PDB file of C-alpha atoms in Angstrom:
ATOM      1  CA  MET A 976       0.098 -14.007  19.445  1.00 44.00           C
ATOM      2  CA  LYS A 977       0.574 -11.527  16.784  1.00 68.00           C
ATOM      3  CA  SER A 978      -1.909  -8.615  16.047  1.00 91.00           C
ATOM      4  CA  SER A 979      -4.636  -8.524  14.151  1.00 94.00           C
ATOM      5  CA  ASP A 980      -2.848  -5.108  12.386  1.00 95.00           C
ATOM      6  CA  GLN A 981      -0.024  -7.332  12.517  1.00 96.00           C
ATOM      7  CA  THR A 982      -2.214 -10.314  10.437  1.00 97.00           C
ATOM      8  CA  PHE A 983      -4.017  -7.772   8.485  1.00 98.00           C
ATOM      9  CA  LEU A 984      -0.880  -6.192   7.390  1.00 98.00           C
ATOM     10  CA  GLU A 985       1.419  -9.803   6.658  1.00 98.00           C
ATOM     11  CA  MET A 986      -1.711 -10.303   4.004  1.00 98.00           C
ATOM     12  CA  ALA A 987      -0.875  -6.691   2.332  1.00 98.00           C
ATOM     13  CA  ILE A 988       2.770  -8.527   1.927  1.00 98.00           C
ATOM     14  CA  GLU A 989       1.603 -11.351   0.373  1.00 98.00           C
ATOM     15  CA  LYS A 990      -0.582  -9.206  -2.339  1.00 98.00           C
ATOM     16  CA  ALA A 991       2.455  -6.934  -2.949  1.00 98.00           C
ATOM     17  CA  LYS A 992       3.781 -10.897  -3.837  1.00 98.00           C
ATOM     18  CA  ALA A 993       0.947 -11.530  -5.688  1.00 98.00           C
ATOM     19  CA  SER A 994       1.692  -8.248  -7.301  1.00 97.00           C
ATOM     20  CA  VAL A 995       5.303  -8.656  -8.968  1.00 97.00           C
ATOM     21  CA  ALA A 996       4.337 -12.274  -9.512  1.00 96.00           C
ATOM     22  CA  ARG A 997       1.795 -10.714 -12.179  1.00 96.00           C
ATOM     23  CA  GLY A 998       4.867  -8.630 -13.442  1.00 95.00           C
ATOM     24  CA  GLY A 999       3.209  -5.020 -11.153  1.00 96.00           C
ATOM     25  CA  PHE A1000       5.225  -3.343  -8.671  1.00 97.00           C
ATOM     26  CA  PRO A1001       6.079  -4.803  -5.258  1.00 98.00           C
ATOM     27  CA  ALA A1002       3.196  -3.044  -3.599  1.00 98.00           C
ATOM     28  CA  GLY A1003       0.061  -3.927  -2.325  1.00 98.00           C
ATOM     29  CA  ALA A1004      -2.786  -3.880   0.080  1.00 98.00           C
ATOM     30  CA  VAL A1005      -6.234  -4.790   1.788  1.00 98.00           C
ATOM     31  CA  ILE A1006      -9.009  -2.878   3.493  1.00 98.00           C
ATOM     32  CA  VAL A1007     -10.506  -4.173   6.902  1.00 98.00           C
ATOM     33  CA  LYS A1008     -13.488  -2.545   7.917  1.00 97.00           C
ATOM     34  CA  ASP A1009     -14.782  -4.092  11.421  1.00 96.00           C
ATOM     35  CA  GLY A1010     -12.236  -7.545  11.253  1.00 96.00           C
ATOM     36  CA  ASN A1011     -13.292  -7.828   8.182  1.00 97.00           C
ATOM     37  CA  ILE A1012     -11.163  -7.847   4.618  1.00 98.00           C
ATOM     38  CA  ILE A1013     -13.564  -5.762   2.324  1.00 98.00           C
ATOM     39  CA  GLY A1014     -11.027  -5.050  -0.182  1.00 98.00           C
ATOM     40  CA  GLU A1015      -7.814  -5.997  -1.689  1.00 98.00           C
ATOM     41  CA  GLY A1016      -5.427  -5.018  -4.314  1.00 98.00           C
ATOM     42  CA  ILE A1017      -1.853  -5.223  -6.263  1.00 98.00           C
ATOM     43  CA  SER A1018      -0.250  -2.676  -7.974  1.00 97.00           C
ATOM     44  CA  ILE A1019      -0.715  -3.613 -11.787  1.00 96.00           C
ATOM     45  CA  GLY A1020      -0.883   0.337 -13.519  1.00 94.00           C
ATOM     46  CA  ASN A1021       2.086  -1.009 -15.986  1.00 93.00           C
ATOM     47  CA  ILE A1022      -0.549  -3.564 -16.811  1.00 95.00           C
ATOM     48  CA  ILE A1023      -3.445  -2.579 -17.343  1.00 95.00           C
ATOM     49  CA  SER A1024      -2.251   1.228 -18.541  1.00 95.00           C
ATOM     50  CA  ASP A1025      -3.982   2.977 -15.756  1.00 95.00           C
ATOM     51  CA  PRO A1026      -1.274   5.251 -13.310  1.00 95.00           C
ATOM     52  CA  THR A1027      -3.578   5.270 -10.638  1.00 95.00           C
ATOM     53  CA  SER A1028      -3.715   1.890  -9.868  1.00 96.00           C
ATOM     54  CA  HIS A1029      -1.881   1.383  -6.948  1.00 97.00           C
ATOM     55  CA  SER A1030      -2.444  -1.245  -4.593  1.00 98.00           C
ATOM     56  CA  GLU A1031      -4.639   1.326  -2.100  1.00 98.00           C
ATOM     57  CA  MET A1032      -6.232   2.850  -4.637  1.00 98.00           C
ATOM     58  CA  ALA A1033      -7.411  -1.066  -6.279  1.00 98.00           C
ATOM     59  CA  SER A1034      -8.368  -1.966  -2.981  1.00 98.00           C
ATOM     60  CA  ILE A1035     -10.389   1.088  -1.937  1.00 98.00           C
ATOM     61  CA  ARG A1036     -12.216   0.387  -5.448  1.00 98.00           C
ATOM     62  CA  ASP A1037     -11.845  -3.300  -4.519  1.00 98.00           C
ATOM     63  CA  ALA A1038     -13.791  -2.455  -0.856  1.00 98.00           C
ATOM     64  CA  CYS A1039     -16.395   0.882  -2.304  1.00 98.00           C
ATOM     65  CA  LYS A1040     -17.862  -2.175  -5.073  1.00 98.00           C
ATOM     66  CA  ASN A1041     -18.018  -4.579  -1.965  1.00 98.00           C
ATOM     67  CA  VAL A1042     -20.335  -2.561   0.108  1.00 97.00           C
ATOM     68  CA  GLN A1043     -21.752  -0.868  -2.907  1.00 98.00           C
ATOM     69  CA  SER A1044     -20.729   2.694  -1.719  1.00 97.00           C
ATOM     70  CA  SER A1045     -18.455   5.099  -1.965  1.00 97.00           C
ATOM     71  CA  ASN A1046     -18.491   5.225   1.265  1.00 97.00           C
ATOM     72  CA  ILE A1047     -16.048   2.716   3.442  1.00 98.00           C
ATOM     73  CA  SER A1048     -15.955   5.008   6.821  1.00 97.00           C
ATOM     74  CA  GLY A1049     -14.493   3.482   9.265  1.00 96.00           C
ATOM     75  CA  SER A1050     -12.019   0.850   7.517  1.00 98.00           C
ATOM     76  CA  VAL A1051      -8.884   1.108   7.858  1.00 98.00           C
ATOM     77  CA  LEU A1052      -6.032   0.707   5.037  1.00 98.00           C
ATOM     78  CA  TYR A1053      -3.175  -1.912   5.624  1.00 98.00           C
ATOM     79  CA  ALA A1054      -0.292  -0.871   3.060  1.00 98.00           C
ATOM     80  CA  SER A1055       2.984  -2.425   2.084  1.00 98.00           C
ATOM     81  CA  MET A1056       3.952   0.068   1.585  1.00 98.00           C
ATOM     82  CA  SER A1057       3.289   3.863   2.729  1.00 97.00           C
ATOM     83  CA  PRO A1058       0.872   5.388   0.174  1.00 97.00           C
ATOM     84  CA  CYS A1059       1.949   7.889  -2.140  1.00 96.00           C
ATOM     85  CA  ILE A1060      -0.389  11.612  -1.675  1.00 95.00           C
ATOM     86  CA  MET A1061      -3.058  10.391  -4.416  1.00 96.00           C
ATOM     87  CA  CYS A1062      -3.503   7.231  -2.426  1.00 97.00           C
ATOM     88  CA  LEU A1063      -3.537   8.777   0.662  1.00 97.00           C
ATOM     89  CA  SER A1064      -6.175  11.426   0.026  1.00 96.00           C
ATOM     90  CA  ALA A1065      -8.179   8.501  -1.896  1.00 97.00           C
ATOM     91  CA  ALA A1066      -7.992   6.864   1.508  1.00 98.00           C
ATOM     92  CA  MET A1067      -9.488  10.456   2.706  1.00 97.00           C
ATOM     93  CA  TRP A1068     -12.291  11.168   0.449  1.00 97.00           C
ATOM     94  CA  SER A1069     -13.496   7.163   0.813  1.00 97.00           C
ATOM     95  CA  GLY A1070     -13.899   7.393   4.610  1.00 97.00           C
ATOM     96  CA  VAL A1071     -10.799   5.548   5.960  1.00 98.00           C
ATOM     97  CA  VAL A1072      -9.497   6.498   8.996  1.00 97.00           C
ATOM     98  CA  SER A1073      -5.909   4.757  10.098  1.00 97.00           C
ATOM     99  CA  VAL A1074      -3.650   3.472   7.807  1.00 98.00           C
ATOM    100  CA  VAL A1075      -1.242   0.676   9.141  1.00 98.00           C
ATOM    101  CA  PHE A1076       1.991   0.110   6.448  1.00 98.00           C
ATOM    102  CA  ALA A1077       4.655  -1.834   7.057  1.00 98.00           C
ATOM    103  CA  CYS A1078       7.866   0.315   4.452  1.00 98.00           C
ATOM    104  CA  ARG A1079       8.026   4.180   5.389  1.00 96.00           C
ATOM    105  CA  GLN A1080       8.960   5.873   1.878  1.00 95.00           C
ATOM    106  CA  ASP A1081      12.654   6.805   2.997  1.00 94.00           C
ATOM    107  CA  GLN A1082      13.849   3.397   2.653  1.00 95.00           C
ATOM    108  CA  VAL A1083      12.596   2.892  -1.016  1.00 95.00           C
ATOM    109  CA  SER A1084      13.978   5.716  -4.421  1.00 93.00           C
ATOM    110  CA  PRO A1085      11.817   8.603  -4.513  1.00 91.00           C
ATOM    111  CA  GLU A1086      11.261   7.709  -8.096  1.00 92.00           C
ATOM    112  CA  TYR A1087       8.312   4.942  -5.965  1.00 92.00           C
ATOM    113  CA  TYR A1088       6.631   8.207  -5.055  1.00 93.00           C
ATOM    114  CA  GLY A1089       6.928  10.724  -7.345  1.00 90.00           C
ATOM    115  CA  GLY A1090      10.135  12.611  -5.440  1.00 90.00           C
ATOM    116  CA  HIS A1091      10.757  13.306  -1.882  1.00 86.00           C
ATOM    117  CA  TYR A1092       8.125  15.141   0.208  1.00 89.00           C
ATOM    118  CA  ASP A1093       6.425  14.798   3.683  1.00 91.00           C
ATOM    119  CA  ALA A1094       2.501  12.594   2.884  1.00 91.00           C
ATOM    120  CA  SER A1095       2.675  13.360   6.502  1.00 91.00           C
ATOM    121  CA  ILE A1096       2.263  16.997   6.724  1.00 93.00           C
ATOM    122  CA  LEU A1097      -0.428  16.574   3.615  1.00 93.00           C
ATOM    123  CA  ASN A1098      -2.444  14.424   6.347  1.00 95.00           C
ATOM    124  CA  LYS A1099      -2.439  17.218   9.034  1.00 95.00           C
ATOM    125  CA  SER A1100      -4.365  19.311   6.352  1.00 95.00           C
ATOM    126  CA  PHE A1101      -7.183  17.186   5.628  1.00 95.00           C
ATOM    127  CA  LEU A1102      -9.843  18.282   7.347  1.00 93.00           C
ATOM    128  CA  HIS A1103     -10.263  14.173   9.290  1.00 93.00           C
ATOM    129  CA  PRO A1104      -6.885  13.580   8.980  1.00 96.00           C
ATOM    130  CA  LEU A1105      -6.230  10.122   9.223  1.00 97.00           C
ATOM    131  CA  LYS A1106      -4.141   7.872  11.438  1.00 97.00           C
ATOM    132  CA  LEU A1107      -0.915   7.230  10.247  1.00 97.00           C
ATOM    133  CA  GLU A1108       1.199   4.089  11.872  1.00 97.00           C
ATOM    134  CA  HIS A1109       4.545   2.446  10.928  1.00 97.00           C
ATOM    135  CA  MET A1110       4.594  -1.263  11.722  1.00 97.00           C
ATOM    136  CA  PRO A1111       8.501  -1.180  11.920  1.00 97.00           C
ATOM    137  CA  ASP A1112       8.215  -5.613  12.557  1.00 96.00           C
ATOM    138  CA  LEU A1113       7.103  -6.007   9.531  1.00 97.00           C
ATOM    139  CA  GLU A1114       9.427  -3.329   7.222  1.00 98.00           C
ATOM    140  CA  LEU A1115      12.282  -5.507   6.367  1.00 98.00           C
ATOM    141  CA  GLU A1116       9.221  -8.137   4.788  1.00 98.00           C
ATOM    142  CA  SER A1117       8.330  -5.369   2.889  1.00 98.00           C
ATOM    143  CA  LEU A1118      11.917  -4.027   1.947  1.00 97.00           C
ATOM    144  CA  GLU A1119      12.764  -7.854   0.780  1.00 98.00           C
ATOM    145  CA  VAL A1120       9.715  -8.021  -1.616  1.00 98.00           C
ATOM    146  CA  ILE A1121      10.837  -4.236  -3.008  1.00 97.00           C
ATOM    147  CA  ARG A1122      14.727  -5.365  -3.278  1.00 96.00           C
ATOM    148  CA  ALA A1123      13.965  -8.886  -5.041  1.00 95.00           C
ATOM    149  CA  TRP A1124      11.862  -7.258  -7.392  1.00 96.00           C
ATOM    150  CA  GLU A1125      14.496  -4.649  -7.819  1.00 95.00           C
ATOM    151  CA  ARG A1126      17.007  -7.350  -8.780  1.00 93.00           C
ATOM    152  CA  LYS A1127      15.411  -9.063 -11.104  1.00 89.00           C
ATOM    153  CA  LEU A1128      14.682  -5.630 -13.127  1.00 85.00           C
ATOM    154  CA  THR A1129      18.968  -5.052 -13.221  1.00 80.00           C
ATOM    155  CA  SER A1130      19.431  -8.839 -14.020  1.00 67.00           C
ATOM    156  CA  PRO A1131      20.248  -9.242 -17.295  1.00 63.00           C
ATOM    157  CA  ALA A1132      17.695 -11.857 -19.517  1.00 58.00           C
ATOM    158  CA  ILE A1133      18.754 -15.398 -19.718  1.00 56.00           C
ATOM    159  CA  GLY A1134      20.921 -15.636 -22.978  1.00 53.00           C
ATOM    160  CA  GLU A1135      22.538 -11.603 -22.499  1.00 51.00           C
ATOM    161  CA  ALA A1136      24.749 -12.172 -20.162  1.00 49.00           C
TER     162      ALA A1136
END
């Protein structure tokens, strides 16, 4: 039997696939409170000309809109990739208490995170640190989405080969 964490994280990975299908970055996220999804997001900032539109930010915005509050205290953020510092900070400001993620930052290009840093150090300095939980059983599945997206970026277009 799957844990609810695994089920929700698999949904976040499906969101990453949906993001790629729309032409976005291979990241997806869902926010859960009391066992219910209250927000979800994909990473299409490149399409909508918004550098803050990471999947985690989009899911936080969606959750806040759905509950009609900027406070989503007690919720859990499930992310296909470890959140960047912008997304981690937004999660803290919105009241998220825990982040469950599949792919660790050190598994992908530092370009995807704006450089080399340890977000857990920043998290420890927060007034209300979040619980950060890596689910290694789903890391490969998330990485497969990322690697497929990367291959697509480097493949020649039809007629260019």
